[in-house]
Amino acid sequence: MQFRPVKEQLDILLRGVAEIIPADELEQKLQKSYDAGIPLRVKLGVDPTAPDVHLGHTVVMRKLRQFQDLGHTVVLIVGDYTAQIGDPSGRNKARPRLSHEQVLENAKEYQQQFFRVVREDRVEIRYNGEWFSKLPFSKVTELMGQFTVAQMLEREDFHNRYVSNSPISLHEFMYPMMQGYDSVAIQSDIELGGTDQKFNVCRGRDLQMFEKMPLQIGMFMPILLGTDGKAKMSKSLGNYVGVNEPADVMYHKIYNLADSIVENWFELLTDVPLAEIKQMMTDVASGKLNPNVAKDRLAKNIVAQYYGAEAAEAAAVKEKEIHSGNAIPSDAKECRLDAGEYKILDLLVQVKAFSSKGEARRMVQNGGVKLAGEKVSDPMMEVKVSGSDQLLVQVGKRNFFKVNF
Amino acid sequence: MQFRPVKEQLDILLRGVAEIIPADELEQKLQKSYDAGIPLRVKLGVDPTAPDVHLGHTVVMRKLRQFQDLGHTVVLIVGDYTAQIGDPSGRNKARPRLSHEQVLENAKEYQQQFFRVVREDRVEIRYNGEWFSKLPFSKVTELMGQFTVAQMLEREDFHNRYVSNSPISLHEFMYPMMQGYDSVAIQSDIELGGTDQKFNVCRGRDLQMFEKMPLQIGMFMPILLGTDGKAKMSKSLGNYVGVNEPADVMYHKIYNLADSIVENWFELLTDVPLAEIKQMMTDVASGKLNPNVAKDRLAKNIVAQYYGAEAAEAAAVKEKEIHSGNAIPSDAKECRLDAGEYKILDLLVQVKAFSSKGEARRMVQNGGVKLAGEKVSDPMMEVKVSGSDQLLVQVGKRNFFKVNF
């Protein structure tokens, strides 16, 4: 196979990377692959514990895609065995153990989303039960013997749990060994991960050395901050953009991104040349460019990756219409209530717009609630609905509830 | 099966025991066995890492023998899998890993000695590879998940190594789990061990609880002090009496036992009734009984267990003969040298009686060396030997060398 020159490959692959360990070996690996005409094997291990993929996960996936576009092979390890333990990285307690059935179900959902970023060709999907289900006990003890307790307890997450008397189960110490052995089993050249994966990825190198085979290098991508610009993107913090969200919802979330991380998102989530990004940011800083123009470009670029350019344009248009009250966003919640007469505050609580009538009353008094497009001003108002009616409730700018009776 | 009444069994079984965990359950187990007519399964696990059995090991073996004599079943676990890790109990560093072949070889040697104390009937010998070689990886992680890192690091030996930065390999944390799982596999009722085995034996209870089966109790025997009366008996300290040593050597070592532990050895290594032992000790303390009479009885009693009463009497006689220069002990070392002329100091170094000529000279000058029964007085003396001669070299009271030419 004929690859692009190493220098060109490096230009693409180094974009956005936080760290490579060891730093100097990527070029050597690429050169060797180029000379021999053999693709590199680029590993990503995932535990499909919670299969919802968001843009934070795509930072690594986009890097895999770059490797594929350059002719290399991606090996996706689905950790059906490791998921039963759960990666303790960055955790402050043991994860609940998942059943094997649950893990396989999650894995299916995960892959559907994974392939929205990664090509379906040039990929090898391997479940690590393939080797772990057959690993003899004597091999387990041999592999465990390659690591020390102190080495594990130096890891920040384990260390913190140990000193704060939060229990660490012994099987959690097996996790890094398992992730490392995955690299042995698939003869990985490069393992990708977030910077929180450094410890585990280096264990793969250890075990490859123990097995006297060529050593993988670790390539670490930064952890993406969520839309609030403050914390790591995560579903539970509500600062995420899911790859399965509708185009207009995706657009809306990105268009309202915290200013401080627009540049970082451009670098990690788009192919816009770095020089162009720099120029945009300079222009925004000097007042020459409205920051919303930059965000519109970012939002359209990302939406287009998942839905195409046309859908991205449409999402931008819809964003304006929703803003001026002429459209309803795709993530409006729907629910069903019995026909009859409702006091407006009861209705708002029943559709779960508010958790108490007190909260609902304050919002009505502040003019933040609309019923079928009309502002509600009287908190004592009554609403009468008969079967097959649909009622649109709007709370604040963007919180819509379609109520069916 | 009809057993002796529980009270009678307890009288025998409680002799010399250091601790039972939980203390009140032995009587219950015995009662249940008595009522149902079913023998108890009494477990001892051994790692045949170094197969030389000495009297220290027999303290536990004699207890097993008592259980057998009362009709119960001994289950000897030969840790062919655990031995490959090595019990870290009381250790300050990881043991070297043994090969499976070496372990099996050691196990054979071990059993030959084991059966000098334990009956060959009413015993079940199980190699733990029987279950560990088939233990699936998912089960390993499940079992490991029953223990915590903190629990392991509370163990004194692990704790000391951790705080002194002496590495603990992760596979050593698997050892207590393995010993515990042995108890599950063989459905142990009682596990025997030295007091240094408390931690591991209690892990067996943990795993039996996890597997929802009846829980074993732990019965712990004291650690026997060596002939010096100071340190735990051990081959490397030279304060041991091996069960395979010749009768006269055994007798000699016991007859020269430190006074302070004669009573303890009587209790742990003989069946002499406790009241009789007490009386003897009182008589020795008051000067009514020569301590050597007590030691002679102890030595004869123990030698008789291994070689019979007649051999024990003969050993006592021989001890006196050696003392008066009329006999050579069985542990005299033998070696072969070329015929020719030797300076006496060279000869002494060549037969390894001394490591330097300086040492040899001092001993000769002190009158501590005999050649063929004659004291050597001249350190410059020359000895001429021709083929097929045998020369007897004696250093001090009891160190003999038979030199063949």
CSV table of N, CA and C in Angstrom, one decimal, chain B residues 176-228:
chain,number,residue,atom,x,y,z
B,176,PRO,N,-4.5,-14.6,48.9
B,176,PRO,CA,-5.5,-14.9,50.0
B,176,PRO,C,-6.8,-15.3,49.3
B,177,MET,N,-7.1,-14.7,48.2
B,177,MET,CA,-8.3,-15.1,47.5
B,177,MET,C,-8.3,-16.6,47.1
B,178,MET,N,-7.1,-17.0,46.6
B,178,MET,CA,-6.9,-18.4,46.2
B,178,MET,C,-7.1,-19.4,47.3
B,179,GLN,N,-6.4,-19.0,48.4
B,179,GLN,CA,-6.4,-19.9,49.6
B,179,GLN,C,-7.9,-20.0,50.1
B,180,GLY,N,-8.6,-18.8,50.0
B,180,GLY,CA,-10.0,-18.8,50.4
B,180,GLY,C,-10.8,-19.7,49.5
B,181,TYR,N,-10.6,-19.6,48.2
B,181,TYR,CA,-11.4,-20.3,47.3
B,181,TYR,C,-11.2,-21.9,47.4
B,182,ASP,N,-10.0,-22.3,47.8
B,182,ASP,CA,-9.7,-23.7,48.1
B,182,ASP,C,-10.8,-24.2,49.1
B,183,SER,N,-11.1,-23.4,50.1
B,183,SER,CA,-12.1,-23.8,51.1
B,183,SER,C,-13.5,-24.0,50.5
B,184,VAL,N,-13.8,-23.1,49.5
B,184,VAL,CA,-15.1,-23.3,48.8
B,184,VAL,C,-15.0,-24.6,48.0
B,185,ALA,N,-13.9,-24.8,47.3
B,185,ALA,CA,-13.9,-25.9,46.4
B,185,ALA,C,-14.0,-27.3,47.1
B,186,ILE,N,-13.4,-27.3,48.3
B,186,ILE,CA,-13.4,-28.6,49.0
B,186,ILE,C,-14.5,-28.7,50.2
B,187,GLN,N,-15.2,-27.6,50.3
B,187,GLN,CA,-16.3,-27.5,51.3
B,187,GLN,C,-15.7,-27.8,52.7
B,188,SER,N,-14.7,-27.0,53.1
B,188,SER,CA,-14.0,-27.2,54.3
B,188,SER,C,-14.9,-26.9,55.5
B,189,ASP,N,-14.8,-27.7,56.6
B,189,ASP,CA,-15.5,-27.3,57.8
B,189,ASP,C,-14.6,-26.6,58.8
B,190,ILE,N,-13.3,-27.0,58.8
B,190,ILE,CA,-12.3,-26.4,59.7
B,190,ILE,C,-11.0,-26.3,58.9
B,191,GLU,N,-10.4,-25.1,59.0
B,191,GLU,CA,-9.1,-25.0,58.4
B,191,GLU,C,-8.0,-24.8,59.5
B,192,LEU,N,-7.0,-25.6,59.3
B,192,LEU,CA,-5.9,-25.5,60.3
B,192,LEU,C,-4.7,-24.7,59.8
B,193,GLY,N,-4.0,-24.0,60.7
B,193,GLY,CA,-2.9,-23.3,60.3
B,193,GLY,C,-2.1,-22.7,61.5
B,194,GLY,N,-0.9,-22.2,61.2
B,194,GLY,CA,-0.2,-21.5,62.3
B,194,GLY,C,-0.9,-20.1,62.5
B,195,THR,N,-0.6,-19.4,63.6
B,195,THR,CA,-1.2,-18.2,63.8
B,195,THR,C,-1.0,-17.1,62.8
B,196,ASP,N,0.1,-17.4,62.0
B,196,ASP,CA,0.4,-16.4,60.9
B,196,ASP,C,-0.6,-16.6,59.7
B,197,GLN,N,-1.5,-17.6,59.8
B,197,GLN,CA,-2.4,-17.8,58.7
B,197,GLN,C,-3.8,-17.3,58.9
B,198,LYS,N,-3.9,-16.5,60.0
B,198,LYS,CA,-5.3,-16.0,60.4
B,198,LYS,C,-6.0,-15.3,59.2
B,199,PHE,N,-5.2,-14.3,58.6
B,199,PHE,CA,-5.8,-13.5,57.6
B,199,PHE,C,-6.3,-14.4,56.5
B,200,ASN,N,-5.5,-15.2,55.9
B,200,ASN,CA,-5.9,-16.1,54.8
B,200,ASN,C,-7.0,-17.0,55.1
B,201,VAL,N,-7.0,-17.6,56.3
B,201,VAL,CA,-8.0,-18.5,56.7
B,201,VAL,C,-9.4,-17.8,56.8
B,202,CYS,N,-9.4,-16.6,57.3
B,202,CYS,CA,-10.7,-15.9,57.4
B,202,CYS,C,-11.2,-15.5,56.0
B,203,ARG,N,-10.3,-15.4,55.0
B,203,ARG,CA,-10.8,-15.1,53.7
B,203,ARG,C,-11.6,-16.3,53.1
B,204,GLY,N,-11.2,-17.5,53.6
B,204,GLY,CA,-12.0,-18.7,53.2
B,204,GLY,C,-13.4,-18.5,53.6
B,205,ARG,N,-13.6,-18.1,54.9
B,205,ARG,CA,-14.9,-17.9,55.4
B,205,ARG,C,-15.7,-16.8,54.6
B,206,ASP,N,-15.0,-15.7,54.2
B,206,ASP,CA,-15.6,-14.7,53.4
B,206,ASP,C,-16.2,-15.3,52.1
B,207,LEU,N,-15.3,-16.1,51.4
B,207,LEU,CA,-15.8,-16.6,50.1
B,207,LEU,C,-16.8,-17.7,50.2
B,208,GLN,N,-16.8,-18.5,51.3
B,208,GLN,CA,-17.9,-19.4,51.6
B,208,GLN,C,-19.2,-18.7,51.8
B,209,MET,N,-19.1,-17.6,52.5
B,209,MET,CA,-20.3,-16.7,52.7
B,209,MET,C,-20.8,-16.2,51.4
B,210,PHE,N,-19.9,-15.7,50.6
B,210,PHE,CA,-20.3,-15.2,49.2
B,210,PHE,C,-20.9,-16.3,48.4
B,211,GLU,N,-20.4,-17.6,48.6
B,211,GLU,CA,-21.0,-18.7,47.8
B,211,GLU,C,-22.2,-19.3,48.5
B,212,LYS,N,-22.6,-18.7,49.6
B,212,LYS,CA,-23.8,-19.1,50.4
B,212,LYS,C,-23.7,-20.6,50.8
B,213,MET,N,-22.6,-21.0,51.4
B,213,MET,CA,-22.4,-22.3,51.9
B,213,MET,C,-22.0,-22.2,53.4
B,214,PRO,N,-22.0,-23.4,54.1
B,214,PRO,CA,-21.7,-23.4,55.5
B,214,PRO,C,-20.2,-22.8,55.7
B,215,LEU,N,-20.0,-22.1,56.7
B,215,LEU,CA,-18.7,-21.4,56.9
B,215,LEU,C,-17.7,-22.3,57.7
B,216,GLN,N,-16.5,-22.3,57.3
B,216,GLN,CA,-15.5,-23.0,58.0
B,216,GLN,C,-15.1,-22.2,59.2
B,217,ILE,N,-14.5,-22.9,60.2
B,217,ILE,CA,-13.8,-22.2,61.3
B,217,ILE,C,-12.3,-22.3,61.1
B,218,GLY,N,-11.6,-21.4,61.7
B,218,GLY,CA,-10.2,-21.4,61.7
B,218,GLY,C,-9.6,-21.9,63.0
B,219,MET,N,-8.7,-22.9,63.0
B,219,MET,CA,-8.1,-23.3,64.2
B,219,MET,C,-6.6,-23.1,64.0
B,220,PHE,N,-6.0,-22.3,64.9
B,220,PHE,CA,-4.6,-21.8,64.8
B,220,PHE,C,-3.7,-22.4,65.9
B,221,MET,N,-2.6,-23.0,65.4
B,221,MET,CA,-1.6,-23.5,66.3
B,221,MET,C,-0.5,-22.5,66.5
B,222,PRO,N,0.1,-22.6,67.7
B,222,PRO,CA,1.2,-21.6,67.9
B,222,PRO,C,2.4,-21.9,67.0
B,223,ILE,N,3.2,-20.9,66.8
B,223,ILE,CA,4.4,-21.1,66.0
B,223,ILE,C,5.5,-21.7,66.9
B,224,LEU,N,6.1,-22.8,66.5
B,224,LEU,CA,7.1,-23.5,67.4
B,224,LEU,C,8.4,-22.8,67.3
B,225,LEU,N,9.0,-22.5,68.5
B,225,LEU,CA,10.3,-21.9,68.5
B,225,LEU,C,11.3,-23.0,68.2
B,226,GLY,N,12.5,-22.6,67.6
B,226,GLY,CA,13.5,-23.6,67.3
B,226,GLY,C,14.3,-24.0,68.5
B,227,THR,N,15.3,-24.9,68.3
B,227,THR,CA,16.1,-25.5,69.4
B,227,THR,C,16.8,-24.4,70.2
B,228,ASP,N,17.0,-23.2,69.6
B,228,ASP,CA,17.7,-22.1,70.4
B,228,ASP,C,16.7,-21.5,71.4
